[in-house]
XYZ file of C-alpha atoms in Angstrom:
113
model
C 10.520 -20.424 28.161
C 8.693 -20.719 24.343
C 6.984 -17.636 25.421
C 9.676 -15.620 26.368
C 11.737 -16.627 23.230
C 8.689 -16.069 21.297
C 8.176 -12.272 22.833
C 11.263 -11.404 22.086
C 12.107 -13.344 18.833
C 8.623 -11.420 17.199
C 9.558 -8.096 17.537
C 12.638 -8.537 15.721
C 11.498 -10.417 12.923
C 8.942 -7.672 12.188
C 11.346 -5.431 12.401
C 13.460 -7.038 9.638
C 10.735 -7.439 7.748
C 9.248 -4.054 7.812
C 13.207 -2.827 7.229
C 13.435 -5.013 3.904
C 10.150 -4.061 2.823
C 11.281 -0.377 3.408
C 14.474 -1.289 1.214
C 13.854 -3.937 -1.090
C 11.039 -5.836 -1.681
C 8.238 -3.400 -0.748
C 4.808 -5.078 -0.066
C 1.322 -5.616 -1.450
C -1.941 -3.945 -0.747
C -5.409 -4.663 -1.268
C -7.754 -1.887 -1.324
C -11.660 -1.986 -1.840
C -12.810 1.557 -2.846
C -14.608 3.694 -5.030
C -11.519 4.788 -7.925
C -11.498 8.230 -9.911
C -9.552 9.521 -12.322
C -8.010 12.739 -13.743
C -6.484 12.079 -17.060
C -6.404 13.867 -20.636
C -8.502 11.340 -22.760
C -9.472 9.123 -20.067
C -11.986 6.463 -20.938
C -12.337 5.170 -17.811
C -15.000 5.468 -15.656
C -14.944 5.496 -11.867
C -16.034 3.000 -9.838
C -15.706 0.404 -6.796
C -12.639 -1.677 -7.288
C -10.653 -4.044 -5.619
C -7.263 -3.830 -6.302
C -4.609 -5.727 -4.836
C -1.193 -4.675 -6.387
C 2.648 -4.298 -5.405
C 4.299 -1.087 -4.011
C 7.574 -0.168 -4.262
C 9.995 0.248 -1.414
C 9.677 3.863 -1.531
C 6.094 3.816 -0.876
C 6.124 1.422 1.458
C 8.860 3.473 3.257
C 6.855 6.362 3.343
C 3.603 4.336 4.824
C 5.652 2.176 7.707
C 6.955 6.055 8.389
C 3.205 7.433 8.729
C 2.474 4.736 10.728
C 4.445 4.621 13.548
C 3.831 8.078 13.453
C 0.169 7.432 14.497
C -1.045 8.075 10.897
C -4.746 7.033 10.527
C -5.846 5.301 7.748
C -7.371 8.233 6.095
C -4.010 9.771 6.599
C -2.676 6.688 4.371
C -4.989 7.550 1.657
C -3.132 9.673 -0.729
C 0.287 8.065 -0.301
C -1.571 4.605 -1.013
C -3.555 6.212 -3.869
C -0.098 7.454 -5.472
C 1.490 4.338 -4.947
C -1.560 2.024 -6.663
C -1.502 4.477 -9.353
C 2.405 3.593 -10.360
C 2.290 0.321 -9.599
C -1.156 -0.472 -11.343
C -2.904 1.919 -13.310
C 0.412 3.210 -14.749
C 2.629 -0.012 -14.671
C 5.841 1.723 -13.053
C 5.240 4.510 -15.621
C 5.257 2.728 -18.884
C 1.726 3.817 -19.739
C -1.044 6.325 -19.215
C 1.495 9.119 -18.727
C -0.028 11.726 -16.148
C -2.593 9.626 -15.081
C -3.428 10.118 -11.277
C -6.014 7.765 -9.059
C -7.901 8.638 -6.132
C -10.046 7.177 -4.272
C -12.801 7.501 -1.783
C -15.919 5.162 -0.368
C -12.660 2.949 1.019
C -14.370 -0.239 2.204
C -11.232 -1.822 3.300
C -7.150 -1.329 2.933
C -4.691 -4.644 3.583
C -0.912 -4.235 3.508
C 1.242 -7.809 3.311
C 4.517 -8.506 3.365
């Protein structure tokens, strides 16, 4: 009987948590890879980074939409690269104005809600 509750009690809760992730809270992702830049008057060098930083709902959207699509993790790449560059390099747009991160070498990518 636990099992059968639990198999169909899991689904649902990651479904509610993928939905308010989608909608409200968005989620956090780690990523270990090598970071570049293209900036006017950048300073900063690239390199390997790990980063582990918030992403908004609409990002997070976007990747839960890739995924059950059957998106690959390269796939992910530039939509996760976009979203680490608001969220961290560019602090939800309140600095480094037209800064964009990329990056490539990716050792490893973690979402958590």
């Amino acid at each position: 009987m636990v099992e059968e509750t639990e198999s169909q009690w899991q689904p649902q809760l990651r479904a509610q948590v993928k939905e308010r992730a989608a909608t409200s809270t968005g989620m956090m992702v780690e990523v270990t890879a090598y970071f570049g830049f293209t900036c006017t008057g950048s300073s900063d060098d690239g390199r390997v980074r790990t980063i582990t930083t918030p992403i908004s709902p609409t990002y997070a959207a976007e990747i839960l939409r890739l995924q059950e699509a059957g998106a690959t993790e390269e796939d992910l790449h530039p939509i996760v690269a976009d979203a680490i560059t608001e969220s961290y390099f560019t602090e939800w747009s309140t600095r480094a104005d037209g800064l964009r991160a990329g990056f490539t070498h990716v050792q490893s990518i973690e979402f958590q809600f």
